[in-house]
GROMACS .gro file of C-alpha atoms in nm:
model
  311
    1MET     CA    1  10.249   3.976   7.525
    2THR     CA    2  10.310   3.680   7.755
    3THR     CA    3  10.044   3.416   7.784
    4ASN     CA    4  10.207   3.193   8.048
    5CYS     CA    5  10.290   3.361   8.376
    6SER     CA    6  10.450   3.208   8.680
    7PHE     CA    7  10.326   3.319   9.020
    8GLU     CA    8  10.563   3.098   9.220
    9ALA     CA    9  10.768   3.394   9.341
   10VAL     CA   10  10.454   3.571   9.464
   11ASP     CA   11  10.327   3.257   9.638
   12ASP     CA   12  10.664   3.193   9.805
   13LEU     CA   13  10.679   3.552   9.931
   14MET     CA   14  10.323   3.540  10.064
   15LYS     CA   15  10.388   3.216  10.251
   16HIS     CA   16  10.619   3.412  10.480
   17LEU     CA   17  10.431   3.742  10.481
   18GLU     CA   18  10.101   3.579  10.578
   19LEU     CA   19  10.260   3.438  10.891
   20VAL     CA   20  10.412   3.774  10.982
   21ILE     CA   21  10.078   3.952  10.931
   22TYR     CA   22   9.824   3.695  11.047
   23VAL     CA   23   9.984   3.576  11.371
   24PRO     CA   24   9.979   3.922  11.542
   25ILE     CA   25   9.631   3.995  11.401
   26PHE     CA   26   9.497   3.663  11.527
   27ILE     CA   27   9.645   3.705  11.877
   28LEU     CA   28   9.560   4.073  11.927
   29GLY     CA   29   9.219   4.043  11.762
   30SER     CA   30   9.120   3.739  11.966
   31VAL     CA   31   9.229   3.894  12.295
   32SER     CA   32   9.064   4.232  12.230
   33ASN     CA   33   8.735   4.091  12.105
   34VAL     CA   34   8.700   3.822  12.373
   35GLY     CA   35   8.787   4.085  12.633
   36ALA     CA   36   8.528   4.322  12.489
   37LEU     CA   37   8.259   4.053  12.503
   38PHE     CA   38   8.344   3.984  12.865
   39VAL     CA   39   8.315   4.353  12.953
   40PHE     CA   40   7.989   4.399  12.763
   41CYS     CA   41   7.828   4.092  12.920
   42HIS     CA   42   7.965   4.101  13.275
   43VAL     CA   43   8.111   4.443  13.360
   44LEU     CA   44   7.886   4.715  13.217
   45PRO     CA   45   7.585   4.774  13.443
   46LYS     CA   46   7.327   4.760  13.164
   47TRP     CA   47   7.306   4.719  12.791
   48THR     CA   48   7.243   5.018  12.569
   49GLU     CA   49   7.204   5.042  12.193
   50PRO     CA   50   7.582   5.093  12.146
   51THR     CA   51   7.670   4.782  12.345
   52VAL     CA   52   7.428   4.576  12.136
   53TYR     CA   53   7.601   4.690  11.817
   54MET     CA   54   7.949   4.646  11.962
   55THR     CA   55   7.868   4.296  12.086
   56SER     CA   56   7.754   4.208  11.735
   57LEU     CA   57   8.071   4.361  11.589
   58ALA     CA   58   8.295   4.171  11.830
   59LEU     CA   59   8.122   3.845  11.738
   60MET     CA   60   8.166   3.926  11.369
   61ASP     CA   61   8.535   3.987  11.425
   62LEU     CA   62   8.571   3.652  11.600
   63VAL     CA   63   8.397   3.481  11.308
   64LEU     CA   64   8.651   3.644  11.077
   65LEU     CA   65   8.944   3.544  11.298
   66PHE     CA   66   8.842   3.179  11.328
   67PRO     CA   67   8.946   3.075  10.971
   68LEU     CA   68   9.284   3.255  10.986
   69PRO     CA   69   9.484   2.955  11.119
   70PHE     CA   70   9.335   2.740  10.843
   71LYS     CA   71   9.414   3.014  10.592
   72MET     CA   72   9.778   3.016  10.708
   73HIS     CA   73   9.795   2.639  10.671
   74ALA     CA   74   9.637   2.652  10.325
   75ALA     CA   75   9.899   2.905  10.211
   76ASN     CA   76  10.168   2.637  10.250
   77HIS     CA   77   9.977   2.316  10.175
   78LEU     CA   78   9.737   2.179   9.918
   79TRP     CA   79   9.430   2.013  10.066
   80PRO     CA   80   9.292   1.678   9.944
   81ALA     CA   81   8.976   1.687   9.735
   82HIS     CA   82   8.756   1.538  10.010
   83MET     CA   83   8.816   1.853  10.220
   84GLN     CA   84   8.647   2.076   9.964
   85ARG     CA   85   8.333   2.120  10.174
   86LEU     CA   86   8.539   2.218  10.477
   87CYS     CA   87   8.732   2.462  10.259
   88SER     CA   88   8.411   2.620  10.128
   89ALA     CA   89   8.271   2.649  10.481
   90LEU     CA   90   8.587   2.823  10.605
   91GLU     CA   91   8.590   3.056  10.306
   92GLY     CA   92   8.225   3.134  10.375
   93LEU     CA   93   8.301   3.219  10.739
   94TYR     CA   94   8.587   3.441  10.629
   95PHE     CA   95   8.377   3.645  10.387
   96PHE     CA   96   8.083   3.642  10.628
   97GLY     CA   97   8.303   3.803  10.893
   98ILE     CA   98   8.434   4.068  10.653
   99TYR     CA   99   8.103   4.183  10.510
  100GLY     CA  100   7.912   4.131  10.830
  101SER     CA  101   8.156   4.369  11.000
  102ILE     CA  102   8.117   4.620  10.715
  103TYR     CA  103   7.739   4.628  10.750
  104THR     CA  104   7.753   4.638  11.128
  105ILE     CA  105   7.987   4.938  11.119
  106THR     CA  106   7.754   5.100  10.866
  107SER     CA  107   7.461   5.050  11.103
  108ILE     CA  108   7.662   5.205  11.386
  109SER     CA  109   7.745   5.510  11.173
  110VAL     CA  110   7.381   5.562  11.077
  111GLU     CA  111   7.264   5.528  11.439
  112ARG     CA  112   7.527   5.775  11.557
  113TRP     CA  113   7.432   6.029  11.292
  114LEU     CA  114   7.059   6.001  11.365
  115ALA     CA  115   7.114   6.035  11.738
  116LEU     CA  116   7.324   6.346  11.687
  117CYS     CA  117   7.137   6.528  11.412
  118GLN     CA  118   6.781   6.419  11.502
  119PRO     CA  119   6.797   6.355  11.877
  120TYR     CA  120   6.424   6.394  11.946
  121LYS     CA  121   6.311   6.156  11.673
  122ALA     CA  122   6.593   5.917  11.749
  123LYS     CA  123   6.495   5.902  12.114
  124GLU     CA  124   6.146   5.792  12.017
  125ARG     CA  125   6.246   5.544  11.749
  126ARG     CA  126   6.550   5.381  11.904
  127SER     CA  127   6.562   5.101  12.159
  128ARG     CA  128   6.772   4.803  12.252
  129ARG     CA  129   6.516   4.574  12.089
  130LYS     CA  130   6.536   4.760  11.757
  131ALA     CA  131   6.916   4.756  11.774
  132LEU     CA  132   6.903   4.380  11.830
  133VAL     CA  133   6.662   4.336  11.537
  134ILE     CA  134   6.897   4.534  11.310
  135CYS     CA  135   7.197   4.326  11.417
  136VAL     CA  136   7.010   3.999  11.365
  137GLY     CA  137   6.895   4.130  11.027
  138VAL     CA  138   7.254   4.203  10.926
  139TRP     CA  139   7.361   3.852  11.030
  140ALA     CA  140   7.073   3.694  10.837
  141LEU     CA  141   7.124   3.904  10.523
  142VAL     CA  142   7.498   3.840  10.500
  143LEU     CA  143   7.453   3.471  10.582
  144VAL     CA  144   7.199   3.422  10.302
  145VAL     CA  145   7.410   3.609  10.046
  146ILE     CA  146   7.736   3.433  10.135
  147SER     CA  147   7.583   3.084  10.162
  148THR     CA  148   7.418   3.113   9.821
  149THR     CA  149   7.731   3.251   9.655
  150ILE     CA  150   8.027   3.066   9.806
  151SER     CA  151   7.915   2.727   9.671
  152SER     CA  152   7.997   2.841   9.317
  153PHE     CA  153   8.352   2.946   9.405
  154ARG     CA  154   8.484   2.591   9.359
  155GLN     CA  155   8.401   2.330   9.100
  156PRO     CA  156   8.379   1.967   9.210
  157GLY     CA  157   8.669   1.753   9.101
  158GLY     CA  158   8.922   1.495   9.208
  159ALA     CA  159   9.227   1.723   9.218
  160GLU     CA  160   9.384   1.873   9.527
  161ILE     CA  161   9.261   2.220   9.616
  162HIS     CA  162   9.437   2.539   9.716
  163CYS     CA  163   9.193   2.663   9.977
  164PHE     CA  164   9.137   3.042   9.994
  165HIS     CA  165   9.305   3.065   9.652
  166SER     CA  166   9.233   2.971   9.291
  167PHE     CA  167   8.859   3.033   9.281
  168SER     CA  168   8.668   2.898   8.985
  169PRO     CA  169   8.560   3.123   8.695
  170GLN     CA  170   8.211   3.123   8.847
  171GLY     CA  171   8.351   3.305   9.147
  172TRP     CA  172   8.482   3.581   8.919
  173ARG     CA  173   8.174   3.623   8.701
  174PRO     CA  174   8.069   3.989   8.650
  175LEU     CA  175   7.745   3.967   8.850
  176VAL     CA  176   7.927   3.845   9.162
  177ILE     CA  177   8.205   4.102   9.144
  178VAL     CA  178   7.977   4.396   9.064
  179CYS     CA  179   7.745   4.312   9.354
  180LEU     CA  180   8.042   4.263   9.586
  181GLN     CA  181   8.200   4.594   9.487
  182VAL     CA  182   7.880   4.800   9.487
  183PHE     CA  183   7.671   4.651   9.768
  184GLY     CA  184   7.951   4.487   9.963
  185PHE     CA  185   8.176   4.791   9.992
  186LEU     CA  186   8.099   5.103   9.783
  187VAL     CA  187   7.747   5.173   9.913
  188PRO     CA  188   7.835   5.101  10.281
  189ALA     CA  189   8.152   5.312  10.247
  190LEU     CA  190   7.957   5.607  10.107
  191VAL     CA  191   7.704   5.578  10.389
  192VAL     CA  192   7.979   5.565  10.652
  193VAL     CA  193   8.158   5.866  10.501
  194PHE     CA  194   7.835   6.067  10.473
  195CYS     CA  195   7.726   5.994  10.830
  196SER     CA  196   8.075   6.056  10.969
  197VAL     CA  197   8.111   6.392  10.791
  198ARG     CA  198   7.768   6.509  10.907
  199THR     CA  199   7.839   6.394  11.260
  200ILE     CA  200   8.176   6.572  11.270
  201ARG     CA  201   8.023   6.897  11.143
  202ALA     CA  202   7.752   6.880  11.407
  203LEU     CA  203   8.006   6.810  11.680
  204GLN     CA  204   8.222   7.102  11.571
  205GLY     CA  205   7.930   7.330  11.655
  206LEU     CA  206   7.928   7.186  12.008
  207GLU     CA  207   8.298   7.234  12.081
  208GLN     CA  208   8.237   7.559  12.269
  209HIS     CA  209   7.970   7.389  12.483
  210SER     CA  210   8.140   7.058  12.552
  211PRO     CA  211   8.514   6.980  12.555
  212GLN     CA  212   8.419   6.616  12.509
  213SER     CA  213   8.310   6.693  12.155
  214ARG     CA  214   8.673   6.728  12.044
  215ALA     CA  215   8.754   6.382  12.174
  216TYR     CA  216   8.457   6.234  11.988
  217ILE     CA  217   8.559   6.412  11.668
  218LYS     CA  218   8.901   6.245  11.693
  219TYR     CA  219   8.729   5.914  11.760
  220ILE     CA  220   8.509   5.945  11.450
  221TYR     CA  221   8.810   6.035  11.236
  222SER     CA  222   8.993   5.732  11.374
  223SER     CA  223   8.702   5.495  11.316
  224LEU     CA  224   8.654   5.628  10.963
  225CYS     CA  225   9.022   5.573  10.882
  226SER     CA  226   9.017   5.225  11.039
  227PHE     CA  227   8.726   5.141  10.808
  228LEU     CA  228   8.853   5.288  10.481
  229LEU     CA  229   9.229   5.233  10.495
  230PRO     CA  230   9.226   4.851  10.531
  231LEU     CA  231   8.922   4.779  10.313
  232THR     CA  232   8.966   5.016  10.019
  233PRO     CA  233   9.290   4.859   9.885
  234SER     CA  234   9.151   4.506   9.910
  235HIS     CA  235   8.842   4.592   9.704
  236LEU     CA  236   9.053   4.782   9.452
  237ALA     CA  237   9.273   4.472   9.423
  238ILE     CA  238   8.966   4.252   9.370
  239LEU     CA  239   8.854   4.483   9.090
  240LEU     CA  240   9.196   4.464   8.922
  241GLN     CA  241   9.203   4.085   8.952
  242PHE     CA  242   8.855   4.076   8.799
  243LEU     CA  243   8.992   4.268   8.499
  244VAL     CA  244   9.265   4.006   8.471
  245HIS     CA  245   9.005   3.728   8.462
  246GLN     CA  246   8.808   3.922   8.201
  247GLY     CA  247   9.114   3.945   7.977
  248GLU     CA  248   9.138   4.323   8.005
  249ILE     CA  249   9.485   4.297   8.162
  250VAL     CA  250   9.712   4.049   7.987
  251ASP     CA  251  10.064   4.172   8.053
  252CYS     CA  252  10.248   3.915   8.264
  253ASP     CA  253  10.428   4.169   8.484
  254SER     CA  254  10.099   4.349   8.556
  255LYS     CA  255   9.925   4.022   8.639
  256THR     CA  256  10.205   3.927   8.878
  257ARG     CA  257  10.194   4.264   9.056
  258ILE     CA  258   9.815   4.247   9.083
  259SER     CA  259   9.835   3.897   9.231
  260LEU     CA  260  10.080   4.021   9.496
  261PHE     CA  261   9.872   4.333   9.560
  262LEU     CA  262   9.555   4.126   9.600
  263GLN     CA  263   9.702   3.877   9.847
  264LEU     CA  264   9.879   4.145  10.049
  265ALA     CA  265   9.575   4.376  10.059
  266LEU     CA  266   9.346   4.093  10.172
  267CYS     CA  267   9.592   4.006  10.449
  268LEU     CA  268   9.614   4.366  10.573
  269SER     CA  269   9.236   4.415  10.556
  270ASN     CA  270   9.202   4.179  10.852
  271VAL     CA  271   9.365   4.438  11.076
  272THR     CA  272   9.015   4.583  11.121
  273CYS     CA  273   8.963   4.312  11.386
  274CYS     CA  274   9.224   4.490  11.598
  275LEU     CA  275   9.127   4.848  11.509
  276ASP     CA  276   8.770   4.787  11.626
  277ALA     CA  277   8.916   4.788  11.978
  278LEU     CA  278   8.921   5.169  11.946
  279CYS     CA  279   8.544   5.161  11.919
  280TYR     CA  280   8.518   4.946  12.230
  281TYR     CA  281   8.735   5.190  12.429
  282PHE     CA  282   8.513   5.483  12.341
  283ILE     CA  283   8.204   5.283  12.427
  284PHE     CA  284   8.335   5.260  12.782
  285LEU     CA  285   8.384   5.637  12.790
  286GLU     CA  286   8.039   5.695  12.647
  287ALA     CA  287   7.874   5.468  12.903
  288ARG     CA  288   8.024   5.678  13.185
  289SER     CA  289   7.912   6.013  13.049
  290THR     CA  290   7.564   5.935  12.916
  291ARG     CA  291   7.363   6.151  13.154
  292LYS     CA  292   7.584   6.455  13.115
  293MET     CA  293   7.564   6.461  12.738
  294LEU     CA  294   7.192   6.385  12.735
  295LYS     CA  295   7.135   6.705  12.935
  296LEU     CA  296   7.338   6.892  12.678
  297SER     CA  297   7.135   6.750  12.388
  298THR     CA  298   6.799   6.848  12.540
  299SER     CA  299   6.912   7.200  12.637
  300SER     CA  300   7.044   7.297  12.293
  301HIS     CA  301   6.839   7.525  12.070
  302ARG     CA  302   6.714   7.243  11.846
  303ARG     CA  303   7.059   7.227  11.696
  304PRO     CA  304   7.222   6.889  11.624
  305THR     CA  305   7.326   6.747  11.957
  306PHE     CA  306   7.517   6.444  12.066
  307SER     CA  307   7.432   6.184  12.323
  308THR     CA  308   7.715   5.968  12.443
  309SER     CA  309   7.482   5.678  12.469
  310GLU     CA  310   7.531   5.665  12.093
  311VAL     CA  311   7.828   5.512  11.922
   0.00000   0.00000   0.00000
């Protein structure tokens, strides 16, 4: 058993990999999300519930993208102690963007499932105002949780800090990690999977009535994969690193591999900012075909129907 492990090789490798990964994500994500906001605010004739959710998601993605240049700088430089508050604020924005996006996508999945499987009730209960209230509620909830948690990630001191790295033991305490894993990812992921599966099954029953259903099935599969594939490895890596901090994993080689896995998975998880562009593309298609699919939903024999005004 080795008690002293060196992570210099991992850090040196990640200094180069972060640039290779983050630069394209930052450029493509910024262009796609700013472009989407422009279209939602100035091109589409009117706002619907989907555009409210997608505007919120685009803003969340931009919040997540904003700290990336600072994160790239911090990978290669130690920051002086007086920049600790700035570091904590940037880390807070980063996690706010991640988990705000997760809960916004979860809200979109629930809205889509309700509109498809309970179209009559959904038509009565849904409105742009309610969609806006839900989005504001997501922003407020995530902001309160992150702001009350991130302050404990770093202990005050006079030493230089490695921003976005080397969190204090308080940041790895069991309560924080369990809540992050369960409420930050596991529960939203289960909700997204459940709603997506139910929506796909309902759409499969409409394939003979509407060729558009096949395209939406492919879209839901794509959005589900773009949610699970980047975010699942990063939360698995956080769990493994938590076991390291708890002393459950002590082998030096395992700790080194987990450190590399964690940093690489967190880098790749940011690709969701670019993959959300798929959602924006289908919103444009949905906005064009709203009336046609609404007629289909009201003429069906009280079977689950789909309105393309839903995301």
